[in-house]
Amino acid sequence: MTIKTNASKRYWVTRSLAGLCALAVVAGLAVVTSAPAHAELRIDITRGEVKPMPIAITRFPGEGVSETEVGQNITSVISNDLARSGLFAPIDEKAFIQSASSLAVNPNFAEWRAINAQALVNGRVVTEPNGLLRVEFRLWDVLAENQMAGVAYRTQPNNWRRIAHKIADEIYKRITGESGYFDTRIVYVSESGPGDKRVKRLAIMDQDGANHRFLSDGKFLVLNPRFSPTAQEVVYMSYFNDKPRVYVLDIDTGELELLGDFPGMTFAPRFAPDGNSVVMSQALDGNSEVYELDLRTREKRQLTRHPAVDTSPSYSPDGSRITFNSDRSGSQQLYVMNADGSGVQRISFGGGLYATPVWSPRGDLIAFTKSQGGRFYIGVMRPDGSGERLLAEGFLVEGPTWAPNGRVLMYHRQHPSRDGTKDRYRLYSIDLTGYNEREIVTPADGSDPAWSPLIP
């Protein structure tokens, strides 16, 4: 952990946001925030194993019963978000010395240092005359005795959970220097039923598992859901009357659009960074190639031309290149090519079989699934193939997806039963250090997750 401190000065500026909570449109979210302070309380997340920073997150008091309850809920969500990141260690409130009422005036920093807190969060909840909820919070550097950030959000009362995620994002960004990822959603395939008759439904939830909702009824098999760059649409494959088709679903309106009734089998669709096209695989006469479909003109362009199986394409963040896996070298390996299909280069040489490559939103890494010696791994490597690191291992771990800050991965893990009839599939997240693997709890089995960008 790297910690630096400098002097800080408190002042406020104003900005505004408009938000979406889960699947419903909410009122505009007004934000008042302090300008970036000069204090430098920092966690260096580029290192290997990072010791979590002790942080005190006090309850947000309210004027009435409902505001007090909301304040407690907000505090709980913030604490859970930060703890799951593996970078913060929220201190048990039973250890707090200073009362919430006196903290509203100014922190007694000596009392917070006495319980080993390096950062302190306090706030309050107020219902305004117009019915909107005002949630304020401040982040303090306990060692430097300075305020690092101060934000006030105004929104509808039922939007409190999203406010909590935004506060957690603000804290994460202020202390790590990296963008947060808590105000995001996960779309995935929810699975139920016996192994030979699995029901696979499209489902969506907040990144912490809250606000869970099914997006399909299970009548038709769904696979490979992926978010659009706007986080409002999902592209996926579904078997309609036993025919594989690619659809785009608007998760706010429920409107479903068929991209095309392609001959053969189409699979592994994924949006381009600009949202104007989709790259996917299509198998014709037993040969799988990578294609790009322009969503405006519906013109399809073939990108690979090889008798081998080419599949699982993923764009680089700037849209200039595509990574995919292919067995053209005699075994399944990772490749990178230009977005027009030229300049194909193999990048995986570490032994074993490689699949499901996904380019990081930062552009610096490609995540993948690897199988070797009867075991599966989730790993990352640089786009030139160097720096391969394996982060997670298991009987079956597969399908990595990136958080929008490029520091955390999610994937699914199979827990096999003895007879193979009750295998469990669960979603897990892990950061790039490989030391913070956590299960994301879902109502039923879950597989093939996709992480949204930050919600607009």
Short mmCIF file of C-alpha atoms in Angstrom, two decimals:
data_model
loop_
_atom_site.label_atom_id
_atom_site.label_comp_id
_atom_site.label_asym_id
_atom_site.label_seq_id
_atom_site.Cartn_x
_atom_site.Cartn_y
_atom_site.Cartn_z
CA MET A 1 0.00 0.00 0.00
CA THR A 2 1.30 3.47 -0.84
CA ILE A 3 0.01 6.39 1.24
CA LYS A 4 0.85 10.03 0.61
CA THR A 5 -0.56 13.12 2.29
CA ASN A 6 -0.61 16.82 1.42
CA ALA A 7 -2.66 19.81 2.44
CA SER A 8 -6.26 20.10 1.25
CA LYS A 9 -8.79 22.89 0.88
CA ARG A 10 -12.57 22.46 0.95
CA TYR A 11 -14.79 24.12 -1.64
CA TRP A 12 -17.80 23.10 -3.74
CA VAL A 13 -18.78 23.15 -7.41
CA THR A 14 -21.97 21.97 -9.09
CA ARG A 15 -22.67 19.40 -11.79
CA SER A 16 -25.69 17.32 -12.79
CA LEU A 17 -26.34 13.72 -13.81
CA ALA A 18 -29.28 11.80 -15.24
CA GLY A 19 -29.60 8.20 -14.17
CA LEU A 20 -31.14 4.78 -14.65
CA CYS A 21 -31.84 2.54 -11.68
CA ALA A 22 -31.97 -1.19 -12.46
CA LEU A 23 -34.40 -1.36 -15.40
CA ALA A 24 -36.55 1.72 -14.70
CA VAL A 25 -35.94 5.34 -15.74
CA VAL A 26 -35.67 7.67 -12.75
CA ALA A 27 -35.63 11.40 -12.30
CA GLY A 28 -32.51 13.41 -13.04
CA LEU A 29 -29.85 13.01 -10.40
CA ALA A 30 -28.52 16.36 -9.25
CA VAL A 31 -25.03 16.30 -7.81
CA VAL A 32 -23.06 18.84 -5.82
CA THR A 33 -19.44 17.84 -5.38
CA SER A 34 -16.21 19.24 -4.09
CA ALA A 35 -13.47 19.84 -6.60
CA PRO A 36 -10.58 17.35 -6.43
CA ALA A 37 -8.67 17.95 -3.23
CA HIS A 38 -4.92 17.96 -2.87
CA ALA A 39 -4.64 15.26 -0.20
CA GLU A 40 -2.97 12.12 -1.50
CA LEU A 41 -4.22 9.22 0.60
CA ARG A 42 -3.64 6.44 -1.96
CA ILE A 43 -3.78 2.70 -2.48
CA ASP A 44 -1.38 1.49 -5.15
CA ILE A 45 -3.46 -1.15 -6.96
CA THR A 46 -0.81 -1.84 -9.58
CA ARG A 47 1.16 -3.93 -7.10
CA GLY A 48 0.61 -7.63 -6.38
CA GLU A 49 -1.17 -8.45 -3.15
CA VAL A 50 -2.46 -5.25 -1.55
CA LYS A 51 -3.19 -4.99 2.17
CA PRO A 52 -6.73 -3.55 2.54
CA MET A 53 -6.92 0.01 3.87
CA PRO A 54 -8.81 0.40 7.18
CA ILE A 55 -11.75 2.74 6.56
CA ALA A 56 -14.47 3.92 8.95
CA ILE A 57 -17.91 4.29 7.31
CA THR A 58 -20.37 5.82 9.76
CA ARG A 59 -24.14 5.56 9.55
CA PHE A 60 -25.82 8.34 7.60
CA PRO A 61 -28.36 9.85 10.05
CA GLY A 62 -31.75 11.15 8.92
CA GLU A 63 -34.35 13.49 10.37
CA GLY A 64 -37.11 10.86 10.44
CA VAL A 65 -37.55 7.11 10.71
CA SER A 66 -37.60 6.55 6.95
CA GLU A 67 -34.53 8.72 6.35
CA THR A 68 -32.66 6.95 9.16
CA GLU A 69 -33.47 3.55 7.66
CA VAL A 70 -32.37 4.69 4.21
CA GLY A 71 -29.17 6.07 5.71
CA GLN A 72 -28.38 2.74 7.36
CA ASN A 73 -29.05 0.91 4.11
CA ILE A 74 -26.81 3.27 2.16
CA THR A 75 -24.00 2.80 4.67
CA SER A 76 -24.32 -0.98 4.40
CA VAL A 77 -24.15 -0.97 0.58
CA ILE A 78 -21.12 1.36 0.54
CA SER A 79 -19.33 -0.82 3.08
CA ASN A 80 -20.10 -4.04 1.17
CA ASP A 81 -19.01 -2.55 -2.17
CA LEU A 82 -15.67 -1.41 -0.83
CA ALA A 83 -15.03 -4.63 1.12
CA ARG A 84 -15.70 -6.80 -1.96
CA SER A 85 -13.08 -4.85 -3.90
CA GLY A 86 -10.46 -6.33 -1.59
CA LEU A 87 -8.81 -2.91 -1.23
CA PHE A 88 -10.68 -1.67 1.84
CA ALA A 89 -11.31 -3.10 5.31
CA PRO A 90 -14.38 -1.38 6.82
CA ILE A 91 -14.02 -1.04 10.59
CA ASP A 92 -16.76 -2.46 12.82
CA GLU A 93 -18.92 0.43 14.02
CA LYS A 94 -18.75 -0.96 17.57
CA ALA A 95 -15.19 0.37 17.66
CA PHE A 96 -16.23 3.94 16.82
CA ILE A 97 -15.51 6.48 19.58
CA GLN A 98 -16.91 9.72 18.16
CA SER A 99 -20.69 10.04 18.02
CA ALA A 100 -22.56 10.75 14.78
CA SER A 101 -23.95 14.03 16.15
CA SER A 102 -20.51 15.46 16.96
CA LEU A 103 -19.10 14.11 13.70
CA ALA A 104 -21.63 16.26 11.84
CA VAL A 105 -19.68 19.29 13.03
CA ASN A 106 -16.11 18.09 12.51
CA PRO A 107 -14.24 14.82 12.92
CA ASN A 108 -12.08 14.28 15.97
CA PHE A 109 -9.22 12.83 13.99
CA ALA A 110 -7.31 11.62 17.04
CA GLU A 111 -10.22 9.35 18.00
CA TRP A 112 -10.34 7.88 14.48
CA ARG A 113 -6.59 7.32 14.45
CA ALA A 114 -6.97 5.53 17.75
CA ILE A 115 -8.99 2.78 16.02
CA ASN A 116 -6.52 2.64 13.11
CA ALA A 117 -8.80 4.31 10.55
CA GLN A 118 -6.87 5.84 7.66
CA ALA A 119 -9.97 7.13 5.87
CA LEU A 120 -13.35 8.23 7.25
CA VAL A 121 -16.75 8.53 5.57
CA ASN A 122 -19.74 10.33 7.06
CA GLY A 123 -22.96 11.73 5.65
CA ARG A 124 -26.64 12.39 6.15
CA VAL A 125 -30.01 11.85 4.46
CA VAL A 126 -32.67 14.56 4.08
CA THR A 127 -36.08 14.56 2.38
CA GLU A 128 -36.56 17.91 0.65
CA PRO A 129 -39.91 19.75 0.35
CA ASN A 130 -40.29 18.59 -3.28
CA GLY A 131 -40.09 14.95 -2.15
CA LEU A 132 -36.60 14.32 -3.50
CA LEU A 133 -34.01 12.61 -1.37
CA ARG A 134 -30.80 14.51 -0.68
CA VAL A 135 -27.86 12.30 0.29
CA GLU A 136 -24.64 13.98 1.36
CA PHE A 137 -21.30 12.38 2.12
CA ARG A 138 -17.77 13.45 2.95
CA LEU A 139 -14.53 11.51 2.67
CA TRP A 140 -11.75 12.43 5.09
CA ASP A 141 -8.03 11.69 5.16
CA VAL A 142 -7.60 10.85 8.86
CA LEU A 143 -3.80 11.07 8.85
CA ALA A 144 -3.65 14.46 7.10
CA GLU A 145 -6.84 15.68 8.85
CA ASN A 146 -8.30 16.94 5.56
CA GLN A 147 -11.47 16.46 3.55
CA MET A 148 -10.77 14.61 0.32
CA ALA A 149 -14.24 14.78 -1.26
CA GLY A 150 -17.76 16.00 -0.56
CA VAL A 151 -20.80 15.14 -2.65
CA ALA A 152 -24.55 15.73 -2.37
CA TYR A 153 -26.96 13.74 -4.55
CA ARG A 154 -30.61 14.54 -5.18
CA THR A 155 -32.88 11.81 -6.55
CA GLN A 156 -36.10 9.87 -6.04
CA PRO A 157 -36.29 8.06 -2.66
CA ASN A 158 -36.43 4.60 -4.27
CA ASN A 159 -33.09 5.29 -5.98
CA TRP A 160 -31.09 5.16 -2.74
CA ARG A 161 -29.22 1.97 -3.67
CA ARG A 162 -27.78 3.51 -6.80
CA ILE A 163 -26.71 6.56 -4.79
CA ALA A 164 -24.82 4.19 -2.46
CA HIS A 165 -23.00 2.62 -5.44
CA LYS A 166 -22.09 6.07 -6.74
CA ILE A 167 -20.67 7.08 -3.37
CA ALA A 168 -18.61 3.88 -3.29
CA ASP A 169 -17.36 4.70 -6.80
CA GLU A 170 -16.37 8.19 -5.67
CA ILE A 171 -14.45 6.82 -2.66
CA TYR A 172 -12.74 4.14 -4.76
CA LYS A 173 -11.69 6.67 -7.39
CA ARG A 174 -10.48 9.25 -4.89
CA ILE A 175 -8.25 6.81 -2.98
CA THR A 176 -7.02 4.51 -5.77
CA GLY A 177 -6.86 7.00 -8.63
CA GLU A 178 -8.81 4.52 -10.80
CA SER A 179 -12.46 4.69 -11.85
CA GLY A 180 -14.90 2.72 -9.72
CA TYR A 181 -17.13 -0.06 -11.03
CA PHE A 182 -19.93 -0.35 -8.48
CA ASP A 183 -22.64 1.56 -10.43
CA THR A 184 -22.88 -1.23 -13.01
CA ARG A 185 -24.99 -4.24 -13.92
CA ILE A 186 -24.38 -7.84 -14.88
CA VAL A 187 -26.32 -9.75 -17.50
CA TYR A 188 -25.90 -13.52 -17.42
CA VAL A 189 -27.50 -16.87 -18.21
CA SER A 190 -29.56 -18.23 -15.31
CA GLU A 191 -29.68 -22.03 -15.37
CA SER A 192 -32.07 -24.48 -13.70
CA GLY A 193 -33.27 -28.05 -14.12
CA PRO A 194 -31.45 -31.37 -14.59
CA GLY A 195 -28.27 -31.61 -16.63
CA ASP A 196 -29.95 -33.06 -19.71
CA LYS A 197 -32.87 -30.57 -19.64
CA ARG A 198 -31.35 -27.28 -18.58
CA VAL A 199 -33.57 -24.19 -18.74
CA LYS A 200 -31.43 -21.18 -19.64
CA ARG A 201 -32.93 -17.73 -19.10
CA LEU A 202 -31.51 -14.29 -19.63
CA ALA A 203 -31.17 -12.42 -16.33
CA ILE A 204 -29.85 -9.06 -15.14
CA MET A 205 -28.79 -7.68 -11.76
CA ASP A 206 -26.65 -5.02 -10.12
CA GLN A 207 -22.98 -5.96 -9.82
CA ASP A 208 -23.57 -6.94 -6.18
CA GLY A 209 -26.48 -9.26 -7.02
CA ALA A 210 -29.28 -6.86 -6.01
CA ASN A 211 -32.25 -5.85 -8.19
CA HIS A 212 -32.27 -9.24 -9.88
CA ARG A 213 -34.67 -9.66 -12.80
CA PHE A 214 -35.29 -12.19 -15.58
CA LEU A 215 -35.31 -10.87 -19.15
CA SER A 216 -36.58 -14.04 -20.84
CA ASP A 217 -39.15 -16.66 -19.88
CA GLY A 218 -37.04 -19.77 -20.51
CA LYS A 219 -39.07 -21.06 -23.45
CA PHE A 220 -36.03 -20.74 -25.71
CA LEU A 221 -32.39 -21.40 -24.93
CA VAL A 222 -30.24 -18.25 -24.60
CA LEU A 223 -26.44 -17.96 -24.82
CA ASN A 224 -23.63 -15.38 -24.98
CA PRO A 225 -25.30 -12.17 -23.70
CA ARG A 226 -23.17 -9.05 -24.17
CA PHE A 227 -23.84 -5.37 -23.34
CA SER A 228 -23.82 -2.51 -25.80
CA PRO A 229 -21.47 0.43 -25.09
CA THR A 230 -24.45 2.42 -23.78
CA ALA A 231 -25.35 -0.33 -21.26
CA GLN A 232 -28.98 -0.16 -22.46
CA GLU A 233 -28.97 -2.99 -24.98
CA VAL A 234 -27.89 -6.62 -24.88
CA VAL A 235 -26.95 -8.75 -27.87
CA TYR A 236 -27.29 -12.50 -27.44
CA MET A 237 -27.94 -15.78 -29.23
CA SER A 238 -31.18 -17.71 -28.81
CA TYR A 239 -32.52 -20.96 -30.22
CA PHE A 240 -35.95 -20.17 -31.67
CA ASN A 241 -37.67 -23.34 -32.89
CA ASP A 242 -34.25 -25.04 -32.71
CA LYS A 243 -32.74 -22.43 -35.02
CA PRO A 244 -29.88 -20.23 -33.64
CA ARG A 245 -30.55 -16.53 -34.08
CA VAL A 246 -28.89 -13.32 -32.86
CA TYR A 247 -31.08 -10.74 -31.12
CA VAL A 248 -30.68 -7.28 -29.62
CA LEU A 249 -32.79 -6.57 -26.53
CA ASP A 250 -33.50 -3.10 -25.15
CA ILE A 251 -33.44 -3.82 -21.42
CA ASP A 252 -35.47 -0.71 -20.54
CA THR A 253 -38.34 -1.09 -23.02
CA GLY A 254 -38.19 -4.86 -23.55
CA GLU A 255 -38.13 -4.33 -27.32
CA LEU A 256 -36.52 -7.28 -29.12
CA GLU A 257 -34.87 -6.97 -32.53
CA LEU A 258 -33.75 -9.85 -34.73
CA LEU A 259 -30.39 -8.98 -36.28
CA GLY A 260 -30.77 -11.48 -39.05
CA ASP A 261 -31.89 -14.99 -39.91
CA PHE A 262 -28.48 -16.23 -40.95
CA PRO A 263 -27.95 -19.62 -42.57
CA GLY A 264 -25.92 -22.07 -40.53
CA MET A 265 -25.15 -21.37 -36.89
CA THR A 266 -24.33 -17.90 -35.55
CA PHE A 267 -22.84 -17.46 -32.08
CA ALA A 268 -20.58 -15.38 -29.78
CA PRO A 269 -21.96 -11.94 -30.84
CA ARG A 270 -20.34 -8.83 -29.37
CA PHE A 271 -20.84 -5.08 -29.94
CA ALA A 272 -18.16 -2.86 -31.43
CA PRO A 273 -16.99 -0.04 -29.13
CA ASP A 274 -19.00 2.55 -31.12
CA GLY A 275 -22.16 0.40 -30.98
CA ASN A 276 -22.66 0.57 -34.76
CA SER A 277 -21.72 -3.02 -35.55
CA VAL A 278 -21.61 -6.50 -34.08
CA VAL A 279 -18.83 -9.04 -34.56
CA MET A 280 -19.73 -12.73 -34.35
CA SER A 281 -18.97 -16.21 -35.60
CA GLN A 282 -20.95 -18.06 -38.23
CA ALA A 283 -20.57 -21.72 -39.14
CA LEU A 284 -21.33 -22.76 -42.70
CA ASP A 285 -20.72 -26.30 -43.94
CA GLY A 286 -18.78 -27.08 -40.78
CA ASN A 287 -16.43 -24.11 -41.12
CA SER A 288 -16.64 -21.29 -38.59
CA GLU A 289 -15.49 -17.80 -39.60
CA VAL A 290 -15.61 -14.35 -38.00
CA TYR A 291 -18.05 -11.82 -39.47
CA GLU A 292 -18.93 -8.21 -38.81
CA LEU A 293 -22.53 -6.99 -39.18
CA ASP A 294 -23.20 -3.27 -39.71
CA LEU A 295 -26.29 -2.51 -37.60
CA ARG A 296 -27.26 0.48 -39.75
CA THR A 297 -27.09 -1.12 -43.20
CA ARG A 298 -27.38 -4.81 -42.14
CA GLU A 299 -24.41 -5.44 -44.43
CA LYS A 300 -22.36 -8.46 -43.37
CA ARG A 301 -18.62 -8.63 -43.95
CA GLN A 302 -16.46 -11.75 -43.62
CA LEU A 303 -13.26 -11.03 -41.67
CA THR A 304 -11.48 -14.41 -41.52
CA ARG A 305 -10.99 -16.91 -44.32
CA HIS A 306 -9.46 -20.15 -43.11
CA PRO A 307 -10.56 -23.80 -43.05
CA ALA A 308 -9.98 -23.85 -39.26
CA VAL A 309 -12.55 -22.91 -36.59
CA ASP A 310 -12.37 -19.15 -35.92
CA THR A 311 -14.63 -17.91 -33.10
CA SER A 312 -15.12 -15.78 -29.95
CA PRO A 313 -14.13 -12.40 -31.45
CA SER A 314 -13.67 -9.33 -29.23
CA TYR A 315 -12.78 -5.75 -30.22
CA SER A 316 -10.01 -3.66 -28.72
CA PRO A 317 -11.38 -0.56 -26.91
CA ASP A 318 -10.56 1.72 -29.85
CA GLY A 319 -12.14 -0.70 -32.37
CA SER A 320 -8.96 -0.97 -34.42
CA ARG A 321 -8.21 -4.64 -33.67
CA ILE A 322 -9.99 -7.89 -32.86
CA THR A 323 -8.84 -10.84 -30.80
CA PHE A 324 -10.31 -14.32 -31.40
CA ASN A 325 -9.46 -17.97 -30.91
CA SER A 326 -8.71 -20.44 -33.68
CA ASP A 327 -7.33 -23.96 -34.15
CA ARG A 328 -5.55 -23.01 -37.38
CA SER A 329 -2.19 -23.87 -35.79
CA GLY A 330 -3.36 -27.39 -34.91
CA SER A 331 -4.67 -26.53 -31.43
CA GLN A 332 -6.98 -23.85 -30.04
CA GLN A 333 -4.97 -20.63 -29.56
CA LEU A 334 -5.46 -16.87 -29.33
CA TYR A 335 -4.96 -14.52 -32.26
CA VAL A 336 -5.10 -10.78 -32.93
CA MET A 337 -5.92 -9.13 -36.25
CA ASN A 338 -6.81 -5.71 -37.60
CA ALA A 339 -10.51 -4.84 -37.59
CA ASP A 340 -10.69 -5.43 -41.37
CA GLY A 341 -9.34 -8.99 -40.98
CA SER A 342 -5.78 -8.28 -42.07
CA GLY A 343 -2.57 -8.86 -40.15
CA VAL A 344 -3.54 -12.05 -38.28
CA GLN A 345 -0.98 -12.94 -35.59
CA ARG A 346 -0.93 -15.72 -33.02
CA ILE A 347 -0.26 -14.43 -29.47
CA SER A 348 -0.63 -17.49 -27.15
CA PHE A 349 2.33 -19.85 -26.78
CA GLY A 350 2.17 -20.92 -23.15
CA GLY A 351 1.03 -24.52 -23.64
CA GLY A 352 -2.50 -25.84 -23.33
CA LEU A 353 -5.64 -24.65 -25.13
CA TYR A 354 -6.88 -21.05 -25.09
CA ALA A 355 -10.42 -19.73 -25.65
CA THR A 356 -12.93 -16.88 -25.05
CA PRO A 357 -10.50 -13.93 -25.32
CA VAL A 358 -11.88 -10.56 -24.14
CA TRP A 359 -10.04 -7.27 -24.55
CA SER A 360 -9.76 -5.12 -21.42
CA PRO A 361 -11.57 -1.73 -21.46
CA ARG A 362 -8.16 -0.21 -20.74
CA GLY A 363 -6.66 -1.89 -23.79
CA ASP A 364 -3.63 -3.18 -21.89
CA LEU A 365 -4.66 -6.83 -21.39
CA ILE A 366 -6.65 -9.67 -22.94
CA ALA A 367 -8.44 -12.08 -20.59
CA PHE A 368 -8.96 -15.70 -21.60
CA THR A 369 -9.93 -19.21 -20.57
CA LYS A 370 -7.15 -21.81 -20.62
CA SER A 371 -7.28 -25.59 -20.25
CA GLN A 372 -4.21 -27.67 -19.52
CA GLY A 373 -3.62 -30.95 -17.73
CA GLY A 374 -7.30 -31.52 -17.03
CA ARG A 375 -7.70 -28.14 -15.27
CA PHE A 376 -9.18 -24.83 -16.38
CA TYR A 377 -7.81 -21.36 -15.71
CA ILE A 378 -8.82 -17.70 -16.07
CA GLY A 379 -5.80 -15.67 -17.14
CA VAL A 380 -4.62 -12.45 -18.74
CA MET A 381 -1.86 -11.51 -21.17
CA ARG A 382 -0.78 -8.42 -23.04
CA PRO A 383 -2.07 -7.98 -26.61
CA ASP A 384 1.33 -9.05 -27.95
CA GLY A 385 1.13 -12.31 -25.95
CA SER A 386 3.66 -11.36 -23.29
CA GLY A 387 3.14 -11.29 -19.54
CA GLU A 388 0.75 -14.25 -19.26
CA ARG A 389 -0.65 -14.65 -15.71
CA LEU A 390 -3.17 -17.19 -14.44
CA LEU A 391 -5.58 -15.75 -11.85
CA ALA A 392 -8.15 -18.47 -11.10
CA GLU A 393 -8.14 -22.25 -11.37
CA GLY A 394 -10.78 -24.97 -11.10
CA PHE A 395 -12.48 -28.05 -12.46
CA LEU A 396 -14.15 -25.65 -14.89
CA VAL A 397 -13.76 -21.87 -14.86
CA GLU A 398 -14.80 -20.10 -18.02
CA GLY A 399 -16.15 -17.01 -19.76
CA PRO A 400 -14.27 -13.98 -18.33
CA THR A 401 -15.80 -10.50 -18.57
CA TRP A 402 -14.20 -7.20 -17.52
CA ALA A 403 -15.40 -4.56 -15.09
CA PRO A 404 -15.40 -1.17 -16.86
CA ASN A 405 -12.27 -0.03 -15.00
CA GLY A 406 -10.27 -3.01 -16.30
CA ARG A 407 -9.17 -4.07 -12.81
CA VAL A 408 -11.69 -6.83 -11.98
CA LEU A 409 -12.92 -9.90 -13.88
CA MET A 410 -16.08 -11.97 -13.50
CA TYR A 411 -16.57 -15.54 -14.78
CA HIS A 412 -18.47 -18.71 -13.98
CA ARG A 413 -17.24 -21.72 -12.07
CA GLN A 414 -18.63 -25.27 -12.18
CA HIS A 415 -18.82 -27.24 -8.95
CA PRO A 416 -19.24 -30.87 -10.07
CA SER A 417 -21.38 -33.41 -8.23
CA ARG A 418 -20.32 -37.02 -7.84
CA ASP A 419 -22.87 -38.35 -10.33
CA GLY A 420 -22.87 -35.33 -12.65
CA THR A 421 -26.62 -34.76 -12.30
CA LYS A 422 -26.51 -31.82 -9.89
CA ASP A 423 -23.48 -29.83 -10.99
CA ARG A 424 -23.63 -26.26 -9.70
CA TYR A 425 -22.64 -23.23 -11.76
CA ARG A 426 -21.80 -20.04 -9.88
CA LEU A 427 -20.54 -16.57 -10.77
CA TYR A 428 -17.30 -15.30 -9.27
CA SER A 429 -15.22 -12.13 -9.45
CA ILE A 430 -11.47 -11.72 -8.99
CA ASP A 431 -9.13 -8.75 -9.26
CA LEU A 432 -5.94 -8.63 -11.27
CA THR A 433 -3.82 -9.54 -8.26
CA GLY A 434 -5.54 -12.94 -8.15
CA TYR A 435 -5.96 -12.66 -4.37
CA ASN A 436 -9.59 -11.57 -4.06
CA GLU A 437 -11.94 -14.20 -5.50
CA ARG A 438 -15.57 -13.78 -4.36
CA GLU A 439 -18.85 -15.44 -5.28
CA ILE A 440 -21.65 -13.29 -6.70
CA VAL A 441 -24.80 -14.89 -5.27
CA THR A 442 -27.63 -15.57 -7.74
CA PRO A 443 -31.09 -17.15 -7.18
CA ALA A 444 -30.21 -20.19 -9.30
CA ASP A 445 -27.16 -21.43 -11.18
CA GLY A 446 -25.43 -18.80 -13.30
CA SER A 447 -23.06 -18.83 -16.28
CA ASP A 448 -21.69 -16.65 -19.09
CA PRO A 449 -21.73 -13.26 -17.29
CA ALA A 450 -21.22 -9.93 -19.06
CA TRP A 451 -20.32 -6.75 -17.20
CA SER A 452 -21.93 -3.48 -18.26
CA PRO A 453 -20.13 -0.18 -18.75
CA LEU A 454 -20.83 2.39 -16.06
CA ILE A 455 -24.53 3.22 -16.18
CA PRO A 456 -25.15 6.63 -17.84
#
